[in-house]
Amino acid sequence: MEAKEFRELTSEELDKKIYELKEELFELRRKKAVGQLEHGEQVRLVRKDLAKAETVKRQKALGIAK
């Protein structure tokens, strides 16, 4: 997801999306640990999306969201 898409979400939707991304990241890390993960770049992409979502959440909290 692009940061622009995260900015369009409400605070509640953004919190829900962050929670979902954290769950997905946990599951991917678990699969990686037991050797079931075929595409390791998925972990990187989810981490980046999580960082974007948390950044937008912080910007909204500070009132500097674009």
CSV table of C-alpha atoms in Angstrom, one decimal:
chain,number,residue,atom,x,y,z
A,1,MET,CA,0.0,0.0,0.0
A,2,GLU,CA,1.1,3.5,-0.7
A,3,ALA,CA,1.3,6.1,2.1
A,4,LYS,CA,-1.4,8.1,0.3
A,5,GLU,CA,-3.8,5.1,0.7
A,6,PHE,CA,-3.0,5.0,4.4
A,7,ARG,CA,-3.8,8.7,4.7
A,8,GLU,CA,-7.3,8.2,3.3
A,9,LEU,CA,-8.2,5.8,6.2
A,10,THR,CA,-9.8,7.0,9.4
A,11,SER,CA,-8.0,6.5,12.7
A,12,GLU,CA,-10.0,3.4,13.6
A,13,GLU,CA,-9.3,1.9,10.1
A,14,LEU,CA,-5.7,2.7,10.4
A,15,ASP,CA,-5.4,1.1,13.8
A,16,LYS,CA,-7.1,-2.0,12.5
A,17,LYS,CA,-4.8,-2.1,9.5
A,18,ILE,CA,-1.7,-1.8,11.7
A,19,TYR,CA,-3.0,-4.7,13.9
A,20,GLU,CA,-3.5,-6.8,10.8
A,21,LEU,CA,0.0,-6.0,9.5
A,22,LYS,CA,1.5,-6.9,12.8
A,23,GLU,CA,-0.3,-10.2,12.8
A,24,GLU,CA,0.8,-10.9,9.2
A,25,LEU,CA,4.4,-10.1,10.0
A,26,PHE,CA,4.3,-12.4,13.0
A,27,GLU,CA,2.9,-15.2,10.9
A,28,LEU,CA,5.5,-14.6,8.2
A,29,ARG,CA,8.3,-14.7,10.7
A,30,ARG,CA,7.0,-17.9,12.2
A,31,LYS,CA,6.9,-19.5,8.7
A,32,LYS,CA,10.4,-18.3,8.0
A,33,ALA,CA,11.7,-19.8,11.2
A,34,VAL,CA,10.3,-23.3,10.4
A,35,GLY,CA,11.3,-23.0,6.7
A,36,GLN,CA,7.8,-22.8,5.2
A,37,LEU,CA,8.3,-19.4,3.7
A,38,GLU,CA,9.1,-19.5,0.0
A,39,HIS,CA,9.4,-15.8,-0.8
A,40,GLY,CA,11.4,-14.0,1.9
A,41,GLU,CA,10.7,-10.6,0.3
A,42,GLN,CA,7.2,-10.8,1.8
A,43,VAL,CA,8.6,-10.0,5.2
A,44,ARG,CA,10.3,-6.9,3.9
A,45,LEU,CA,7.2,-5.7,2.1
A,46,VAL,CA,5.0,-6.1,5.2
A,47,ARG,CA,7.6,-4.4,7.4
A,48,LYS,CA,7.6,-1.4,5.0
A,49,ASP,CA,3.8,-1.2,4.9
A,50,LEU,CA,3.7,-1.3,8.7
A,51,ALA,CA,6.2,1.5,8.9
A,52,LYS,CA,4.2,3.6,6.5
A,53,ALA,CA,1.0,3.0,8.4
A,54,GLU,CA,2.6,3.9,11.8
A,55,THR,CA,4.2,7.0,10.3
A,56,VAL,CA,0.8,8.2,9.0
A,57,LYS,CA,-0.8,7.4,12.4
A,58,ARG,CA,1.9,9.5,14.1
A,59,GLN,CA,1.5,12.4,11.6
A,60,LYS,CA,-2.3,12.4,12.2
A,61,ALA,CA,-1.7,12.5,16.0
A,62,LEU,CA,0.6,15.5,15.6
A,63,GLY,CA,-1.7,17.2,13.2
A,64,ILE,CA,0.9,17.3,10.3
A,65,ALA,CA,-0.8,14.7,8.0
A,66,LYS,CA,-0.7,15.9,4.4
